[in-house]
């Protein structure tokens, strides 16, 4: 929000129409300061005629931290997003217990622990809105123990999980539309067969190191990415290396 003058904004706080937030206090200039870093939450022009909301130092640090975390996760996700490697598994119930079991299978299957797990707001992923504020979802507890952040997308916006939705569409068009089975065990077997076929099937969308479109399988592309990571790792624009937490295989 931009005010016409600094004095106008100052007056809004003076008469109580605007109030500092819980983490703010009014400074000598009559505008809010951050309690944590003691820096202003407003930008003021040199002639003190104009003022506008801005972020303090600790907010800037939080924004920078989130950007670094997102950049790190983006590079780690290259193993799956760029390789198109897929995993599906059937469950007889939709619950947090099924979600946790699938995550364990996924971490083992892909071979590393992600920095962030992003889901929608289904009750199999997070605490229902009607639950008490003190209630902690078992999924969050499980991920927290592994040092993994759980990120929820905006409600009713599946496009925010676009890559997952696209994967579901591929499974639907090439597998589920033709699926017939009689028992749960038969369903699991057919899913294993489809997964093996999908991950070993050449994809025209996969590109090689030179950026040329080639017919690689998801497993071949993943092997190429792993080789590149072992040679030079993943680095950001500041040449900071992002390490992947690989899972050690049992002897």
mmCIF file of C-alpha atoms in Angstrom:
data_model
loop_
_atom_site.group_PDB
_atom_site.id
_atom_site.type_symbol
_atom_site.label_atom_id
_atom_site.label_comp_id
_atom_site.label_asym_id
_atom_site.label_seq_id
_atom_site.Cartn_x
_atom_site.Cartn_y
_atom_site.Cartn_z
ATOM 1 C CA UNK A 1 0.000 0.000 0.000
ATOM 2 C CA UNK A 2 1.419 3.398 -0.977
ATOM 3 C CA UNK A 3 0.434 6.507 0.964
ATOM 4 C CA UNK A 4 0.529 9.980 -0.583
ATOM 5 C CA UNK A 5 2.640 11.379 2.242
ATOM 6 C CA UNK A 6 4.730 10.152 5.132
ATOM 7 C CA UNK A 7 2.688 12.326 7.512
ATOM 8 C CA UNK A 8 -0.533 10.679 6.359
ATOM 9 C CA UNK A 9 0.784 7.214 7.186
ATOM 10 C CA UNK A 10 2.175 8.399 10.519
ATOM 11 C CA UNK A 11 -1.219 9.867 11.390
ATOM 12 C CA UNK A 12 -2.971 6.538 10.711
ATOM 13 C CA UNK A 13 -0.832 4.922 13.417
ATOM 14 C CA UNK A 14 -1.163 7.896 15.770
ATOM 15 C CA UNK A 15 -4.977 7.774 15.807
ATOM 16 C CA UNK A 16 -5.037 3.986 16.017
ATOM 17 C CA UNK A 17 -6.571 3.339 12.613
ATOM 18 C CA UNK A 18 -3.477 1.298 11.804
ATOM 19 C CA UNK A 19 -1.835 -0.757 14.535
ATOM 20 C CA UNK A 20 1.566 -2.460 14.762
ATOM 21 C CA UNK A 21 1.569 -6.240 14.459
ATOM 22 C CA UNK A 22 2.543 -8.494 17.366
ATOM 23 C CA UNK A 23 6.165 -8.566 16.186
ATOM 24 C CA UNK A 24 6.343 -4.762 15.707
ATOM 25 C CA UNK A 25 6.657 -1.631 17.831
ATOM 26 C CA UNK A 26 6.286 2.054 16.941
ATOM 27 C CA UNK A 27 9.630 3.783 16.518
ATOM 28 C CA UNK A 28 10.566 7.403 17.116
ATOM 29 C CA UNK A 29 9.391 8.270 13.604
ATOM 30 C CA UNK A 30 5.901 7.002 14.453
ATOM 31 C CA UNK A 31 6.095 3.975 12.153
ATOM 32 C CA UNK A 32 6.462 0.246 12.942
ATOM 33 C CA UNK A 33 9.851 -1.364 13.561
ATOM 34 C CA UNK A 34 10.602 -5.077 13.777
ATOM 35 C CA UNK A 35 11.106 -6.248 17.386
ATOM 36 C CA UNK A 36 13.618 -8.874 16.299
ATOM 37 C CA UNK A 37 16.039 -6.860 14.151
ATOM 38 C CA UNK A 38 15.015 -3.292 15.142
ATOM 39 C CA UNK A 39 14.784 -2.176 11.525
ATOM 40 C CA UNK A 40 11.846 -0.286 9.951
ATOM 41 C CA UNK A 41 8.995 -2.006 8.149
ATOM 42 C CA UNK A 42 8.452 1.048 5.928
ATOM 43 C CA UNK A 43 10.475 2.827 3.284
ATOM 44 C CA UNK A 44 10.539 6.637 3.625
ATOM 45 C CA UNK A 45 11.702 9.031 0.915
ATOM 46 C CA UNK A 46 14.672 11.315 1.559
ATOM 47 C CA UNK A 47 12.422 14.371 1.746
ATOM 48 C CA UNK A 48 10.051 12.469 4.084
ATOM 49 C CA UNK A 49 7.109 13.199 1.823
ATOM 50 C CA UNK A 50 6.307 9.633 0.787
ATOM 51 C CA UNK A 51 6.248 6.273 2.564
ATOM 52 C CA UNK A 52 5.423 2.690 1.628
ATOM 53 C CA UNK A 53 5.494 -0.767 3.219
ATOM 54 C CA UNK A 54 8.730 -2.730 2.842
ATOM 55 C CA UNK A 55 10.440 -5.700 4.494
ATOM 56 C CA UNK A 56 12.838 -5.479 7.435
ATOM 57 C CA UNK A 57 16.227 -7.218 7.613
ATOM 58 C CA UNK A 58 14.980 -10.441 9.196
ATOM 59 C CA UNK A 59 12.148 -10.650 6.640
ATOM 60 C CA UNK A 60 14.703 -10.187 3.872
ATOM 61 C CA UNK A 61 16.754 -13.007 5.408
ATOM 62 C CA UNK A 62 13.682 -15.261 5.519
ATOM 63 C CA UNK A 63 12.896 -14.504 1.874
ATOM 64 C CA UNK A 64 16.509 -15.291 0.926
ATOM 65 C CA UNK A 65 16.427 -18.545 2.932
ATOM 66 C CA UNK A 66 13.215 -19.666 1.243
ATOM 67 C CA UNK A 67 14.621 -18.840 -2.192
ATOM 68 C CA UNK A 68 17.762 -20.862 -1.441
ATOM 69 C CA UNK A 69 15.677 -23.773 -0.162
ATOM 70 C CA UNK A 70 13.458 -23.726 -3.251
ATOM 71 C CA UNK A 71 16.535 -23.550 -5.496
ATOM 72 C CA UNK A 72 18.093 -26.504 -3.669
ATOM 73 C CA UNK A 73 14.926 -28.575 -3.987
ATOM 74 C CA UNK A 74 14.624 -27.650 -7.649
ATOM 75 C CA UNK A 75 18.089 -29.028 -8.356
ATOM 76 C CA UNK A 76 17.498 -32.174 -6.308
ATOM 77 C CA UNK A 77 14.198 -32.795 -8.076
ATOM 78 C CA UNK A 78 16.064 -32.885 -11.392
ATOM 79 C CA UNK A 79 16.659 -36.565 -10.696
ATOM 80 C CA UNK A 80 12.930 -37.233 -11.039
ATOM 81 C CA UNK A 81 11.522 -34.321 -13.025
ATOM 82 C CA UNK A 82 14.157 -34.470 -15.759
ATOM 83 C CA UNK A 83 14.343 -38.249 -15.829
ATOM 84 C CA UNK A 84 10.536 -38.804 -15.760
ATOM 85 C CA UNK A 85 11.135 -41.677 -13.344
ATOM 86 C CA UNK A 86 7.812 -42.771 -11.871
ATOM 87 C CA UNK A 87 6.457 -44.750 -8.916
ATOM 88 C CA UNK A 88 2.903 -45.932 -8.217
ATOM 89 C CA UNK A 89 1.553 -48.311 -5.576
ATOM 90 C CA UNK A 90 -2.054 -49.296 -4.716
ATOM 91 C CA UNK A 91 -3.656 -49.001 -1.285
ATOM 92 C CA UNK A 92 -6.937 -50.341 0.016
ATOM 93 C CA UNK A 93 -7.608 -47.216 2.078
ATOM 94 C CA UNK A 94 -6.878 -43.504 1.780
ATOM 95 C CA UNK A 95 -5.293 -42.487 5.094
ATOM 96 C CA UNK A 96 -2.234 -40.893 6.676
ATOM 97 C CA UNK A 97 -0.895 -44.384 7.349
ATOM 98 C CA UNK A 98 -1.026 -45.187 3.632
ATOM 99 C CA UNK A 99 0.649 -41.859 2.867
ATOM 100 C CA UNK A 100 3.509 -42.550 5.282
ATOM 101 C CA UNK A 101 3.954 -46.055 3.912
ATOM 102 C CA UNK A 102 4.106 -44.733 0.345
ATOM 103 C CA UNK A 103 6.653 -42.074 1.322
ATOM 104 C CA UNK A 104 8.877 -44.765 2.839
ATOM 105 C CA UNK A 105 8.604 -46.757 -0.389
ATOM 106 C CA UNK A 106 9.288 -43.656 -2.509
ATOM 107 C CA UNK A 107 12.368 -42.584 -0.544
ATOM 108 C CA UNK A 108 13.768 -46.102 -0.828
ATOM 109 C CA UNK A 109 12.850 -46.408 -4.503
ATOM 110 C CA UNK A 110 14.361 -43.066 -5.556
ATOM 111 C CA UNK A 111 17.324 -43.548 -3.240
ATOM 112 C CA UNK A 112 17.477 -40.186 -1.437
ATOM 113 C CA UNK A 113 15.631 -37.961 1.032
ATOM 114 C CA UNK A 114 14.085 -34.818 -0.476
ATOM 115 C CA UNK A 115 14.260 -31.395 1.167
ATOM 116 C CA UNK A 116 10.535 -30.770 0.661
ATOM 117 C CA UNK A 117 7.457 -32.940 0.116
ATOM 118 C CA UNK A 118 4.613 -31.028 -1.540
ATOM 119 C CA UNK A 119 1.021 -32.280 -1.327
ATOM 120 C CA UNK A 120 -2.531 -31.022 -1.625
ATOM 121 C CA UNK A 121 -4.718 -30.443 1.438
ATOM 122 C CA UNK A 122 -6.426 -33.862 1.552
ATOM 123 C CA UNK A 123 -6.968 -35.413 4.984
ATOM 124 C CA UNK A 124 -4.581 -38.201 4.005
ATOM 125 C CA UNK A 125 -1.819 -35.572 3.893
ATOM 126 C CA UNK A 126 -2.643 -33.026 6.588
ATOM 127 C CA UNK A 127 -4.820 -32.282 9.604
ATOM 128 C CA UNK A 128 -8.485 -31.530 8.763
ATOM 129 C CA UNK A 129 -9.587 -27.924 9.227
ATOM 130 C CA UNK A 130 -12.119 -28.996 11.884
ATOM 131 C CA UNK A 131 -9.357 -30.464 14.066
ATOM 132 C CA UNK A 132 -7.935 -28.603 17.065
ATOM 133 C CA UNK A 133 -5.068 -26.213 16.349
ATOM 134 C CA UNK A 134 -2.821 -28.289 18.605
ATOM 135 C CA UNK A 135 -3.405 -31.441 16.544
ATOM 136 C CA UNK A 136 -0.315 -32.509 14.594
ATOM 137 C CA UNK A 137 -0.713 -34.755 11.558
ATOM 138 C CA UNK A 138 1.245 -38.025 11.643
ATOM 139 C CA UNK A 139 2.618 -37.188 8.176
ATOM 140 C CA UNK A 140 4.184 -33.973 9.511
ATOM 141 C CA UNK A 141 5.659 -35.849 12.477
ATOM 142 C CA UNK A 142 7.151 -38.492 10.190
ATOM 143 C CA UNK A 143 8.686 -35.931 7.811
ATOM 144 C CA UNK A 144 9.987 -33.734 10.649
ATOM 145 C CA UNK A 145 11.952 -36.670 12.079
ATOM 146 C CA UNK A 146 13.713 -36.984 8.725
ATOM 147 C CA UNK A 147 14.370 -33.250 8.449
ATOM 148 C CA UNK A 148 11.954 -32.888 5.519
ATOM 149 C CA UNK A 149 9.645 -29.898 5.114
ATOM 150 C CA UNK A 150 5.973 -30.536 4.274
ATOM 151 C CA UNK A 151 4.597 -27.914 1.885
ATOM 152 C CA UNK A 152 0.857 -27.661 1.173
ATOM 153 C CA UNK A 153 -0.396 -26.151 -2.072
ATOM 154 C CA UNK A 154 -3.195 -23.592 -2.135
ATOM 155 C CA UNK A 155 -6.596 -25.322 -1.653
ATOM 156 C CA UNK A 156 -8.481 -26.252 -4.845
ATOM 157 C CA UNK A 157 -5.534 -25.418 -7.117
ATOM 158 C CA UNK A 158 -4.275 -28.763 -8.504
ATOM 159 C CA UNK A 159 -2.251 -26.885 -11.133
ATOM 160 C CA UNK A 160 0.255 -26.113 -8.367
ATOM 161 C CA UNK A 161 1.057 -29.832 -8.469
ATOM 162 C CA UNK A 162 1.141 -29.766 -12.254
ATOM 163 C CA UNK A 163 3.914 -32.325 -12.733
ATOM 164 C CA UNK A 164 2.125 -34.822 -10.504
ATOM 165 C CA UNK A 165 -1.162 -34.231 -12.321
ATOM 166 C CA UNK A 166 0.585 -34.747 -15.667
ATOM 167 C CA UNK A 167 2.026 -38.024 -14.398
ATOM 168 C CA UNK A 168 -1.440 -39.117 -13.279
ATOM 169 C CA UNK A 169 -2.768 -38.327 -16.739
ATOM 170 C CA UNK A 170 -0.124 -40.491 -18.396
ATOM 171 C CA UNK A 171 -0.967 -43.371 -16.066
ATOM 172 C CA UNK A 172 -4.673 -42.883 -16.739
ATOM 173 C CA UNK A 173 -4.355 -42.787 -20.524
ATOM 174 C CA UNK A 174 -1.895 -45.660 -20.885
ATOM 175 C CA UNK A 175 -2.707 -47.910 -17.935
ATOM 176 C CA UNK A 176 -5.865 -47.323 -15.882
ATOM 177 C CA UNK A 177 -8.163 -46.959 -18.911
ATOM 178 C CA UNK A 178 -7.298 -50.533 -19.894
ATOM 179 C CA UNK A 179 -6.975 -52.022 -16.413
ATOM 180 C CA UNK A 180 -8.988 -55.034 -15.279
ATOM 181 C CA UNK A 181 -8.285 -57.108 -12.181
ATOM 182 C CA UNK A 182 -10.005 -59.435 -9.736
ATOM 183 C CA UNK A 183 -7.893 -59.252 -6.594
ATOM 184 C CA UNK A 184 -5.671 -56.774 -4.773
ATOM 185 C CA UNK A 185 -2.618 -58.949 -5.413
ATOM 186 C CA UNK A 186 -3.414 -59.014 -9.125
ATOM 187 C CA UNK A 187 -3.683 -55.200 -9.103
ATOM 188 C CA UNK A 188 -0.251 -54.891 -7.460
ATOM 189 C CA UNK A 189 1.281 -57.247 -10.000
ATOM 190 C CA UNK A 190 -0.181 -55.332 -12.943
ATOM 191 C CA UNK A 191 1.038 -52.052 -11.469
ATOM 192 C CA UNK A 192 4.552 -53.469 -11.133
ATOM 193 C CA UNK A 193 4.459 -54.558 -14.773
ATOM 194 C CA UNK A 194 3.265 -51.112 -15.912
ATOM 195 C CA UNK A 195 5.883 -49.330 -13.794
ATOM 196 C CA UNK A 196 8.650 -51.513 -15.224
ATOM 197 C CA UNK A 197 7.412 -50.870 -18.760
ATOM 198 C CA UNK A 198 7.062 -47.095 -18.223
ATOM 199 C CA UNK A 199 10.487 -46.584 -16.656
ATOM 200 C CA UNK A 200 12.188 -48.680 -19.348
ATOM 201 C CA UNK A 201 10.301 -47.102 -22.249
ATOM 202 C CA UNK A 202 12.125 -44.432 -24.329
ATOM 203 C CA UNK A 203 10.600 -40.946 -23.985
ATOM 204 C CA UNK A 204 10.840 -38.379 -26.755
ATOM 205 C CA UNK A 205 10.724 -35.512 -24.211
ATOM 206 C CA UNK A 206 14.030 -36.472 -22.573
ATOM 207 C CA UNK A 207 17.129 -34.513 -23.587
ATOM 208 C CA UNK A 208 20.805 -35.368 -23.382
ATOM 209 C CA UNK A 209 23.608 -33.283 -21.835
ATOM 210 C CA UNK A 210 23.832 -31.144 -24.979
ATOM 211 C CA UNK A 211 20.136 -30.293 -24.744
ATOM 212 C CA UNK A 212 19.195 -32.369 -27.779
ATOM 213 C CA UNK A 213 16.006 -34.410 -27.659
ATOM 214 C CA UNK A 214 16.868 -38.102 -27.626
ATOM 215 C CA UNK A 215 15.038 -41.360 -27.040
ATOM 216 C CA UNK A 216 16.267 -42.217 -23.537
ATOM 217 C CA UNK A 217 14.406 -44.242 -20.935
ATOM 218 C CA UNK A 218 13.758 -42.660 -17.504
ATOM 219 C CA UNK A 219 16.248 -45.077 -15.947
ATOM 220 C CA UNK A 220 18.915 -44.178 -18.532
ATOM 221 C CA UNK A 221 18.350 -40.460 -17.967
ATOM 222 C CA UNK A 222 18.523 -40.901 -14.193
ATOM 223 C CA UNK A 223 21.839 -42.754 -14.556
ATOM 224 C CA UNK A 224 23.171 -39.858 -16.667
ATOM 225 C CA UNK A 225 22.092 -37.307 -14.054
ATOM 226 C CA UNK A 226 23.664 -39.347 -11.259
ATOM 227 C CA UNK A 227 26.925 -39.493 -13.197
ATOM 228 C CA UNK A 228 26.900 -35.733 -13.695
ATOM 229 C CA UNK A 229 26.170 -35.175 -9.999
ATOM 230 C CA UNK A 230 29.038 -37.409 -8.893
ATOM 231 C CA UNK A 231 31.415 -35.529 -11.189
ATOM 232 C CA UNK A 232 30.484 -31.930 -10.430
ATOM 233 C CA UNK A 233 27.490 -31.883 -8.065
ATOM 234 C CA UNK A 234 24.675 -29.347 -8.265
ATOM 235 C CA UNK A 235 25.623 -25.695 -7.838
ATOM 236 C CA UNK A 236 23.660 -22.463 -7.811
ATOM 237 C CA UNK A 237 24.539 -19.084 -9.321
ATOM 238 C CA UNK A 238 26.865 -18.325 -6.391
ATOM 239 C CA UNK A 239 28.729 -21.619 -6.928
ATOM 240 C CA UNK A 240 27.294 -23.059 -3.701
ATOM 241 C CA UNK A 241 27.029 -26.842 -3.813
ATOM 242 C CA UNK A 242 23.770 -28.580 -2.909
ATOM 243 C CA UNK A 243 24.318 -32.001 -1.412
ATOM 244 C CA UNK A 244 21.789 -34.778 -1.793
ATOM 245 C CA UNK A 245 21.048 -37.038 1.171
ATOM 246 C CA UNK A 246 21.341 -40.425 -0.458
ATOM 247 C CA UNK A 247 19.967 -43.454 1.367
ATOM 248 C CA UNK A 248 22.515 -46.157 2.070
ATOM 249 C CA UNK A 249 21.439 -49.555 0.852
ATOM 250 C CA UNK A 250 21.330 -52.345 3.415
ATOM 251 C CA UNK A 251 24.211 -54.786 3.200
#
